[in-house]
Amino acid sequence: MPPLMASQSPPYEFRDSPGKGIGCFATEDIVAGTIIMRDRMLLKLYNAEDRPLKEADVLRAVDGLDDTQKVQFVQLHEGATAYSNDIMRIYMANSSRKGAINYLCLTMVSLNHSCSPNTERVIDKDDKNFETLVAVKHISKGDEIFTSYFGFPFAITKKARVDALQTDYGFICDCRACTLTSPLTAISDARRTLIDVLKQKTGGFAQDFRMVDPPPSRSEDMFLFGKVAAVLKSPLTMQQRVAYWILLVKLCEAEGLLSSHVVRFCASGVLALRFQMLQLGDLVVCASARVLNFWMSETQRLAKEICGCEAQMTEDVDDIVYETRAMNTNFALTTTRMDDESRAGVTQWPTNGYSLNGAFAVLWDGKGSGMGGRPTVHALDEELCMLLMRGEKTREDVKAGRGVNREVLRHGGSISKTL
């Protein structure tokens, strides 16, 4: 779990926010990954993700509140959408949903909206009756603390956001993302549309383009009730999954849409890259290993910057990195830059060359064929690696040197052929 603020008093205060009524402001610097507040759910209902809430369920839940809670409930903002009664109108304007859970928290609803928020609302992993507000960016003392009324994905175009906010809440957003110049708005809309498309596809669904620019009359169904998604006709290849997840990370970073979802995208890309590498068994293509190593480092960076060093997600990412490096013993050999210190470490494993700098791939011989019964690392050039992958040469051929031109790789990557 992300760390709580060290101070005894809350790191925020509610006061006037120009043009927004009451807003929540930081009373001290807040580091990304910090839990700003925990809020108990006043109401909690369950319903299928693709079905609207039943009015009878909402009325029954509100009727079950005590007198004090009922007073707190009716004092909430009513929103702008017309419903058959005030209770439903208040609930729909202030409730949130995560999967099949639809709920309302009293303190969280006082936060103002931004289409590029600096916090993320998540259900507490230890007590599902609480919601926590986590900083996903550094928040300076005096800055307003924003949430997104759309949740994630909030990767929808400016026009769609304006229509939905006006229809459901009765205001026009003036956040950073909504006050860009026309050329920058077009770029932002393109990025957010791509994010939505890629997120749907990596989840196995075809994107519903009604979400991109829905008419105001449909905003309620689109954003509050969810939608039925069509399953992709053809599943994505592993290569497509890797590319889409990495694109998602970079698009979200460029758009300022930081959340734990971005860390999950990056971690998913790492796991897919790892799966591809492990399919080759004891053969590791150096460039592929270096790419995997880079994205593992990126995932660790994002987890620490967004979720915090002590967050559970950061620990999970560190575990993925540790497991990946432990799964393939020569992984470290293929990701090093081969400086003096690294080269000294490599010498403990006998190789058929002086350096791995010029190797296209390496082949691990784990049977203890080297000196003293230690495993051997065979350095391969691209041609030999391709022969091996196409099955024209076997691993046993390479390890035993049968009919194979061994590549002796010298310092600087020069190659000389020997029989």
Short mmCIF file of C-alpha atoms in Angstrom, two decimals:
data_model
loop_
_atom_site.label_atom_id
_atom_site.label_comp_id
_atom_site.label_asym_id
_atom_site.label_seq_id
_atom_site.Cartn_x
_atom_site.Cartn_y
_atom_site.Cartn_z
CA MET A 1 0.00 0.00 0.00
CA PRO A 2 1.29 3.55 -0.70
CA PRO A 3 2.58 5.44 2.34
CA LEU A 4 0.29 7.64 4.40
CA MET A 5 1.26 11.25 5.00
CA ALA A 6 3.71 11.56 7.87
CA SER A 7 1.86 14.49 9.44
CA GLN A 8 -0.92 13.88 11.98
CA SER A 9 -3.28 16.40 10.40
CA PRO A 10 -4.71 15.82 6.89
CA PRO A 11 -2.46 17.20 4.11
CA TYR A 12 -5.42 19.03 2.57
CA GLU A 13 -8.12 21.57 3.31
CA PHE A 14 -11.41 22.47 1.67
CA ARG A 15 -11.85 26.14 0.73
CA ASP A 16 -13.15 28.37 -2.03
CA SER A 17 -11.91 27.53 -5.52
CA PRO A 18 -12.37 30.36 -8.06
CA GLY A 19 -15.16 29.45 -10.46
CA LYS A 20 -15.65 26.00 -8.92
CA GLY A 21 -17.25 26.61 -5.54
CA ILE A 22 -15.44 24.58 -2.89
CA GLY A 23 -12.19 22.80 -3.74
CA CYS A 24 -9.61 20.61 -2.01
CA PHE A 25 -6.11 22.10 -1.69
CA ALA A 26 -2.79 20.66 -0.51
CA THR A 27 -1.54 22.17 2.77
CA GLU A 28 1.94 20.70 2.23
CA ASP A 29 3.96 19.14 -0.58
CA ILE A 30 2.57 15.71 -1.45
CA VAL A 31 4.83 13.14 -3.10
CA ALA A 32 3.46 10.94 -5.89
CA GLY A 33 2.32 7.60 -4.51
CA THR A 34 1.11 9.05 -1.20
CA ILE A 35 -2.34 8.21 0.16
CA ILE A 36 -3.99 11.60 0.68
CA MET A 37 -7.21 10.36 2.26
CA ARG A 38 -9.31 7.27 2.97
CA ASP A 39 -13.07 7.62 2.73
CA ARG A 40 -15.66 5.10 3.91
CA MET A 41 -18.40 4.27 1.40
CA LEU A 42 -21.74 5.66 2.52
CA LEU A 43 -23.59 3.54 -0.04
CA LYS A 44 -22.45 0.42 -1.87
CA LEU A 45 -24.46 -1.42 -4.52
CA TYR A 46 -23.67 -4.28 -6.89
CA ASN A 47 -24.82 -4.58 -10.48
CA ALA A 48 -23.51 -6.06 -13.72
CA GLU A 49 -21.08 -3.79 -15.56
CA ASP A 50 -23.18 -3.65 -18.74
CA ARG A 51 -26.48 -2.90 -16.98
CA PRO A 52 -27.83 0.39 -15.57
CA LEU A 53 -28.64 0.64 -11.89
CA LYS A 54 -32.22 -0.06 -10.92
CA GLU A 55 -33.90 2.92 -9.30
CA ALA A 56 -35.53 0.63 -6.73
CA ASP A 57 -32.08 -0.57 -5.56
CA VAL A 58 -30.86 3.00 -5.03
CA LEU A 59 -34.01 4.04 -3.15
CA ARG A 60 -33.80 0.96 -0.94
CA ALA A 61 -30.13 1.64 -0.12
CA VAL A 62 -30.76 5.30 0.76
CA ASP A 63 -33.76 4.34 2.87
CA GLY A 64 -31.43 2.11 4.92
CA LEU A 65 -29.27 5.08 6.03
CA ASP A 66 -29.66 6.55 9.51
CA ASP A 67 -31.08 10.06 9.94
CA THR A 68 -27.67 11.78 10.06
CA GLN A 69 -26.49 9.99 6.92
CA LYS A 70 -29.71 10.87 5.10
CA VAL A 71 -29.14 14.56 5.87
CA GLN A 72 -25.57 14.28 4.57
CA PHE A 73 -26.83 12.58 1.42
CA VAL A 74 -29.54 15.12 0.53
CA GLN A 75 -27.04 17.99 0.94
CA LEU A 76 -24.91 16.66 -1.93
CA HIS A 77 -24.86 18.25 -5.39
CA GLU A 78 -27.83 17.15 -7.49
CA GLY A 79 -26.17 17.18 -10.88
CA ALA A 80 -27.84 18.38 -14.07
CA THR A 81 -29.47 15.23 -15.44
CA ALA A 82 -33.22 14.90 -14.89
CA TYR A 83 -34.38 11.74 -13.13
CA SER A 84 -37.76 10.68 -11.83
CA ASN A 85 -36.86 11.75 -8.28
CA ASP A 86 -34.26 13.79 -6.37
CA ILE A 87 -32.72 10.74 -4.66
CA MET A 88 -31.75 9.17 -7.98
CA ARG A 89 -30.53 12.52 -9.27
CA ILE A 90 -28.21 13.03 -6.27
CA TYR A 91 -26.93 9.46 -6.35
CA MET A 92 -26.10 9.43 -10.06
CA ALA A 93 -24.27 12.77 -9.79
CA ASN A 94 -22.04 11.61 -6.95
CA SER A 95 -21.55 7.86 -7.28
CA SER A 96 -18.58 6.00 -8.74
CA ARG A 97 -18.13 2.51 -10.03
CA LYS A 98 -15.32 -0.01 -10.18
CA GLY A 99 -16.35 -3.12 -12.07
CA ALA A 100 -19.62 -4.38 -10.62
CA ILE A 101 -19.39 -2.16 -7.51
CA ASN A 102 -21.33 1.12 -7.56
CA TYR A 103 -20.72 3.30 -4.51
CA LEU A 104 -20.76 6.78 -2.99
CA CYS A 105 -18.20 8.38 -0.63
CA LEU A 106 -19.03 11.67 1.11
CA THR A 107 -15.59 13.32 1.17
CA MET A 108 -14.39 12.23 -2.27
CA VAL A 109 -17.41 13.79 -3.97
CA SER A 110 -16.23 17.25 -2.85
CA LEU A 111 -13.17 17.03 -5.11
CA ASN A 112 -13.31 19.04 -8.32
CA HIS A 113 -12.82 17.48 -11.72
CA SER A 114 -9.87 17.65 -14.11
CA CYS A 115 -9.45 15.78 -17.39
CA SER A 116 -5.77 15.48 -16.43
CA PRO A 117 -6.05 14.78 -12.68
CA ASN A 118 -3.21 14.61 -10.15
CA THR A 119 -4.80 11.80 -8.11
CA GLU A 120 -6.35 8.38 -8.59
CA ARG A 121 -9.26 6.94 -6.61
CA VAL A 122 -8.88 3.23 -5.82
CA ILE A 123 -10.79 0.81 -3.62
CA ASP A 124 -8.74 0.00 -0.53
CA LYS A 125 -7.18 -3.45 -0.91
CA ASP A 126 -7.41 -4.20 2.83
CA ASP A 127 -10.97 -2.98 3.43
CA LYS A 128 -13.30 -2.95 0.42
CA ASN A 129 -15.67 -0.57 2.21
CA PHE A 130 -13.13 2.25 1.86
CA GLU A 131 -11.85 4.22 -1.12
CA THR A 132 -8.38 5.76 -1.06
CA LEU A 133 -7.17 8.85 -2.89
CA VAL A 134 -3.59 8.43 -4.12
CA ALA A 135 -1.38 11.16 -5.61
CA VAL A 136 -0.12 10.15 -9.07
CA LYS A 137 1.91 13.33 -9.57
CA HIS A 138 3.84 15.62 -7.24
CA ILE A 139 1.37 18.10 -5.72
CA SER A 140 2.90 21.31 -4.37
CA LYS A 141 1.60 23.09 -1.29
CA GLY A 142 -1.34 25.30 -2.32
CA ASP A 143 -2.16 23.31 -5.48
CA GLU A 144 -5.71 22.10 -5.93
CA ILE A 145 -6.23 18.35 -5.67
CA PHE A 146 -8.25 17.05 -8.64
CA THR A 147 -9.93 13.80 -9.52
CA SER A 148 -11.58 12.66 -12.76
CA TYR A 149 -15.35 12.24 -12.83
CA PHE A 150 -14.91 9.82 -15.72
CA GLY A 151 -12.59 7.37 -13.98
CA PHE A 152 -10.44 5.36 -16.40
CA PRO A 153 -10.51 5.31 -19.33
CA PHE A 154 -11.08 9.06 -19.44
CA ALA A 155 -9.35 8.99 -22.80
CA ILE A 156 -12.15 10.68 -24.72
CA THR A 157 -12.15 13.75 -26.94
CA LYS A 158 -12.63 17.29 -25.66
CA LYS A 159 -16.08 17.62 -27.26
CA ALA A 160 -17.25 14.35 -25.69
CA ARG A 161 -15.95 15.44 -22.29
CA VAL A 162 -17.61 18.86 -22.56
CA ASP A 163 -20.95 17.33 -23.57
CA ALA A 164 -20.86 14.73 -20.80
CA LEU A 165 -19.87 17.19 -18.05
CA GLN A 166 -22.49 19.72 -19.12
CA THR A 167 -25.21 17.09 -19.39
CA ASP A 168 -24.48 15.29 -16.13
CA TYR A 169 -22.94 17.96 -13.90
CA GLY A 170 -23.89 21.29 -15.46
CA PHE A 171 -20.44 22.87 -15.82
CA ILE A 172 -17.81 23.49 -18.50
CA CYS A 173 -14.36 22.16 -17.62
CA ASP A 174 -11.48 24.66 -17.75
CA CYS A 175 -8.65 22.26 -16.84
CA ARG A 176 -5.31 22.24 -18.63
CA ALA A 177 -6.44 19.58 -21.12
CA CYS A 178 -9.61 21.52 -22.01
CA THR A 179 -7.97 24.94 -22.51
CA LEU A 180 -5.38 23.96 -25.10
CA THR A 181 -5.16 25.83 -28.40
CA SER A 182 -6.93 24.26 -31.38
CA PRO A 183 -3.84 22.54 -32.88
CA LEU A 184 -2.88 21.08 -29.49
CA THR A 185 -6.47 20.02 -28.83
CA ALA A 186 -6.44 18.04 -32.09
CA ILE A 187 -3.24 16.28 -31.00
CA SER A 188 -4.70 15.59 -27.56
CA ASP A 189 -7.91 14.18 -29.05
CA ALA A 190 -5.91 11.91 -31.36
CA ARG A 191 -3.82 10.62 -28.46
CA ARG A 192 -6.85 9.98 -26.26
CA THR A 193 -8.71 8.22 -29.05
CA LEU A 194 -5.69 5.97 -29.66
CA ILE A 195 -5.45 5.23 -25.93
CA ASP A 196 -9.08 4.11 -25.87
CA VAL A 197 -8.67 1.98 -29.01
CA LEU A 198 -5.49 0.28 -27.76
CA LYS A 199 -6.88 -0.30 -24.27
CA GLN A 200 -9.96 -2.00 -25.72
CA LYS A 201 -7.89 -4.16 -28.06
CA THR A 202 -5.42 -5.31 -25.39
CA GLY A 203 -8.46 -6.31 -23.35
CA GLY A 204 -9.70 -8.45 -26.24
CA PHE A 205 -12.48 -6.11 -27.39
CA ALA A 206 -13.25 -4.01 -30.44
CA GLN A 207 -13.42 -0.29 -29.69
CA ASP A 208 -16.90 1.23 -29.64
CA PHE A 209 -16.50 4.48 -31.58
CA ARG A 210 -19.74 5.83 -30.12
CA MET A 211 -17.53 6.60 -27.10
CA VAL A 212 -15.31 8.94 -29.12
CA ASP A 213 -17.92 11.61 -29.84
CA PRO A 214 -21.32 10.66 -28.36
CA PRO A 215 -24.31 13.03 -28.57
CA PRO A 216 -25.21 14.65 -25.23
CA SER A 217 -28.36 12.55 -24.97
CA ARG A 218 -26.22 9.39 -24.76
CA SER A 219 -23.58 10.66 -22.33
CA GLU A 220 -25.38 9.20 -19.33
CA ASP A 221 -25.36 5.66 -20.72
CA MET A 222 -21.84 5.97 -22.09
CA PHE A 223 -20.02 7.24 -19.05
CA LEU A 224 -22.03 6.12 -16.02
CA PHE A 225 -23.55 2.81 -17.01
CA GLY A 226 -20.88 1.26 -19.18
CA LYS A 227 -21.40 -0.50 -22.47
CA VAL A 228 -21.37 -3.96 -24.00
CA ALA A 229 -18.11 -4.40 -25.90
CA ALA A 230 -17.76 -6.60 -28.97
CA VAL A 231 -15.10 -9.31 -28.79
CA LEU A 232 -12.27 -8.99 -31.32
CA LYS A 233 -12.80 -11.19 -34.37
CA SER A 234 -9.13 -12.22 -34.35
CA PRO A 235 -7.07 -12.27 -31.14
CA LEU A 236 -3.96 -10.11 -31.06
CA THR A 237 -0.60 -11.72 -31.70
CA MET A 238 1.99 -11.52 -28.94
CA GLN A 239 3.95 -9.00 -31.01
CA GLN A 240 0.85 -6.80 -31.33
CA ARG A 241 0.21 -6.99 -27.59
CA VAL A 242 3.75 -5.87 -26.80
CA ALA A 243 3.54 -2.97 -29.27
CA TYR A 244 0.11 -1.86 -28.05
CA TRP A 245 1.05 -1.92 -24.37
CA ILE A 246 4.21 0.09 -24.96
CA LEU A 247 2.29 2.57 -27.12
CA LEU A 248 -0.29 2.91 -24.34
CA VAL A 249 2.43 3.79 -21.84
CA LYS A 250 3.97 6.47 -24.04
CA LEU A 251 0.62 7.95 -25.11
CA CYS A 252 -0.58 8.17 -21.49
CA GLU A 253 2.69 9.80 -20.42
CA ALA A 254 2.49 12.32 -23.26
CA GLU A 255 -1.13 13.14 -22.38
CA GLY A 256 -0.46 13.38 -18.64
CA LEU A 257 -2.90 10.55 -17.87
CA LEU A 258 -0.85 8.99 -15.09
CA SER A 259 -2.37 6.27 -12.93
CA SER A 260 -1.72 2.72 -11.78
CA HIS A 261 -3.17 1.64 -15.15
CA VAL A 262 -0.04 2.98 -16.87
CA VAL A 263 2.16 0.83 -14.63
CA ARG A 264 -0.02 -2.20 -15.44
CA PHE A 265 0.31 -1.51 -19.17
CA CYS A 266 4.11 -1.39 -18.88
CA ALA A 267 4.25 -4.51 -16.68
CA SER A 268 2.04 -6.36 -19.18
CA GLY A 269 4.47 -5.44 -21.95
CA VAL A 270 7.38 -6.74 -19.88
CA LEU A 271 5.62 -10.05 -19.22
CA ALA A 272 4.84 -10.46 -22.93
CA LEU A 273 8.45 -9.71 -23.89
CA ARG A 274 9.62 -12.19 -21.26
CA PHE A 275 7.26 -14.83 -22.63
CA GLN A 276 8.67 -14.33 -26.13
CA MET A 277 12.25 -14.61 -24.86
CA LEU A 278 11.58 -17.77 -22.86
CA GLN A 279 10.08 -19.46 -25.94
CA LEU A 280 13.64 -19.69 -27.27
CA GLY A 281 14.81 -21.56 -24.18
CA ASP A 282 18.59 -21.44 -23.82
CA LEU A 283 18.98 -19.12 -26.84
CA VAL A 284 18.84 -15.40 -26.13
CA VAL A 285 18.95 -12.72 -28.84
CA CYS A 286 21.05 -9.91 -27.37
CA ALA A 287 18.99 -7.03 -28.78
CA SER A 288 15.75 -8.58 -27.49
CA ALA A 289 17.23 -9.06 -24.04
CA ARG A 290 18.39 -5.44 -23.96
CA VAL A 291 14.90 -4.25 -24.97
CA LEU A 292 13.38 -6.33 -22.18
CA ASN A 293 15.93 -4.98 -19.71
CA PHE A 294 15.10 -1.39 -20.74
CA TRP A 295 11.35 -1.86 -20.29
CA MET A 296 11.83 -3.55 -16.94
CA SER A 297 13.73 -0.45 -15.82
CA GLU A 298 10.96 1.77 -17.25
CA THR A 299 8.29 -0.18 -15.37
CA GLN A 300 10.22 0.18 -12.12
CA ARG A 301 10.62 3.92 -12.73
CA LEU A 302 6.91 4.42 -13.45
CA ALA A 303 5.85 2.36 -10.44
CA LYS A 304 8.03 4.42 -8.10
CA GLU A 305 7.04 7.77 -9.64
CA ILE A 306 3.29 7.08 -9.83
CA CYS A 307 2.57 4.61 -7.03
CA GLY A 308 5.42 5.34 -4.62
CA CYS A 309 8.39 3.27 -3.47
CA GLU A 310 6.43 1.47 -0.74
CA ALA A 311 3.30 0.68 -2.79
CA GLN A 312 2.23 -2.92 -3.32
CA MET A 313 2.31 -2.42 -7.09
CA THR A 314 5.94 -1.26 -6.89
CA GLU A 315 6.81 -4.40 -4.93
CA ASP A 316 4.99 -6.53 -7.51
CA VAL A 317 6.97 -4.89 -10.34
CA ASP A 318 10.25 -5.50 -8.50
CA ASP A 319 9.25 -9.16 -8.14
CA ILE A 320 8.61 -9.42 -11.89
CA VAL A 321 12.06 -7.98 -12.63
CA TYR A 322 13.76 -10.32 -10.16
CA GLU A 323 11.92 -13.37 -11.51
CA THR A 324 12.76 -12.42 -15.11
CA ARG A 325 16.47 -12.16 -14.43
CA ALA A 326 16.45 -15.40 -12.46
CA MET A 327 14.64 -17.35 -15.20
CA ASN A 328 17.48 -17.11 -17.69
CA THR A 329 20.99 -17.21 -16.27
CA ASN A 330 22.66 -15.57 -19.25
CA PHE A 331 20.19 -12.69 -19.30
CA ALA A 332 22.71 -10.48 -17.47
CA LEU A 333 25.38 -11.35 -20.04
CA THR A 334 23.24 -10.11 -22.91
CA THR A 335 22.15 -6.87 -21.26
CA THR A 336 25.50 -5.61 -20.01
CA ARG A 337 27.41 -2.87 -21.82
CA MET A 338 30.56 -4.90 -21.17
CA ASP A 339 32.54 -2.29 -19.27
CA ASP A 340 35.63 -3.48 -17.39
CA GLU A 341 33.70 -4.39 -14.27
CA SER A 342 31.04 -6.30 -16.19
CA ARG A 343 33.61 -8.06 -18.35
CA ALA A 344 35.42 -9.20 -15.22
CA GLY A 345 32.18 -10.72 -14.01
CA VAL A 346 31.63 -12.51 -17.32
CA THR A 347 34.99 -14.25 -17.14
CA GLN A 348 33.70 -16.60 -14.47
CA TRP A 349 31.66 -18.23 -17.23
CA PRO A 350 33.96 -19.68 -19.92
CA THR A 351 32.96 -18.53 -23.40
CA ASN A 352 34.27 -19.31 -26.84
CA GLY A 353 35.30 -15.69 -27.23
CA TYR A 354 36.89 -12.79 -25.39
CA SER A 355 33.86 -10.51 -25.42
CA LEU A 356 30.15 -10.62 -26.14
CA ASN A 357 30.10 -7.13 -27.68
CA GLY A 358 29.75 -8.39 -31.23
CA ALA A 359 27.40 -11.27 -30.49
CA PHE A 360 23.97 -11.27 -32.11
CA ALA A 361 22.82 -13.97 -29.71
CA VAL A 362 24.18 -16.28 -27.04
CA LEU A 363 23.48 -19.95 -26.44
CA TRP A 364 23.57 -21.24 -22.90
CA ASP A 365 25.01 -24.69 -22.28
CA GLY A 366 23.85 -25.62 -18.81
CA LYS A 367 25.30 -29.14 -18.71
CA GLY A 368 28.62 -28.09 -17.29
CA SER A 369 30.70 -28.51 -20.44
CA GLY A 370 33.11 -25.71 -19.53
CA MET A 371 36.28 -25.87 -17.46
CA GLY A 372 35.69 -27.33 -14.02
CA GLY A 373 32.26 -28.52 -15.05
CA ARG A 374 30.91 -24.98 -15.28
CA PRO A 375 28.32 -24.02 -17.92
CA THR A 376 29.45 -22.43 -21.16
CA VAL A 377 28.08 -19.45 -23.07
CA HIS A 378 28.41 -19.71 -26.86
CA ALA A 379 28.49 -16.42 -28.78
CA LEU A 380 26.64 -16.51 -32.13
CA ASP A 381 26.52 -14.15 -35.08
CA GLU A 382 23.24 -13.32 -36.81
CA GLU A 383 23.61 -15.89 -39.60
CA LEU A 384 24.24 -18.76 -37.22
CA CYS A 385 21.41 -17.64 -34.96
CA MET A 386 18.98 -17.64 -37.88
CA LEU A 387 20.10 -21.14 -38.93
CA LEU A 388 19.48 -22.28 -35.38
CA MET A 389 16.03 -20.68 -35.19
CA ARG A 390 15.03 -22.14 -38.57
CA GLY A 391 16.11 -25.59 -37.43
CA GLU A 392 18.89 -25.91 -40.03
CA LYS A 393 21.36 -26.25 -37.17
CA THR A 394 20.65 -27.83 -33.82
CA ARG A 395 21.66 -26.62 -30.38
CA GLU A 396 23.78 -29.77 -30.05
CA ASP A 397 25.61 -28.86 -33.28
CA VAL A 398 26.53 -25.45 -31.90
CA LYS A 399 27.47 -26.67 -28.43
CA ALA A 400 29.61 -29.51 -29.79
CA GLY A 401 31.00 -27.47 -32.68
CA ARG A 402 29.89 -30.08 -35.22
CA GLY A 403 29.95 -28.56 -38.69
CA VAL A 404 29.63 -25.07 -37.28
CA ASN A 405 31.96 -22.12 -37.86
CA ARG A 406 32.58 -20.90 -34.36
CA GLU A 407 32.61 -17.14 -33.99
CA VAL A 408 35.49 -15.96 -31.83
CA LEU A 409 34.44 -12.47 -30.73
CA ARG A 410 37.34 -10.24 -29.80
CA HIS A 411 37.38 -6.92 -27.96
CA GLY A 412 35.59 -4.23 -29.94
CA GLY A 413 33.35 -6.75 -31.64
CA SER A 414 35.70 -7.91 -34.43
CA ILE A 415 35.00 -11.43 -35.62
CA SER A 416 37.43 -14.05 -36.91
CA LYS A 417 36.28 -17.44 -38.13
CA THR A 418 37.93 -20.66 -37.00
CA LEU A 419 37.14 -24.29 -37.74
#
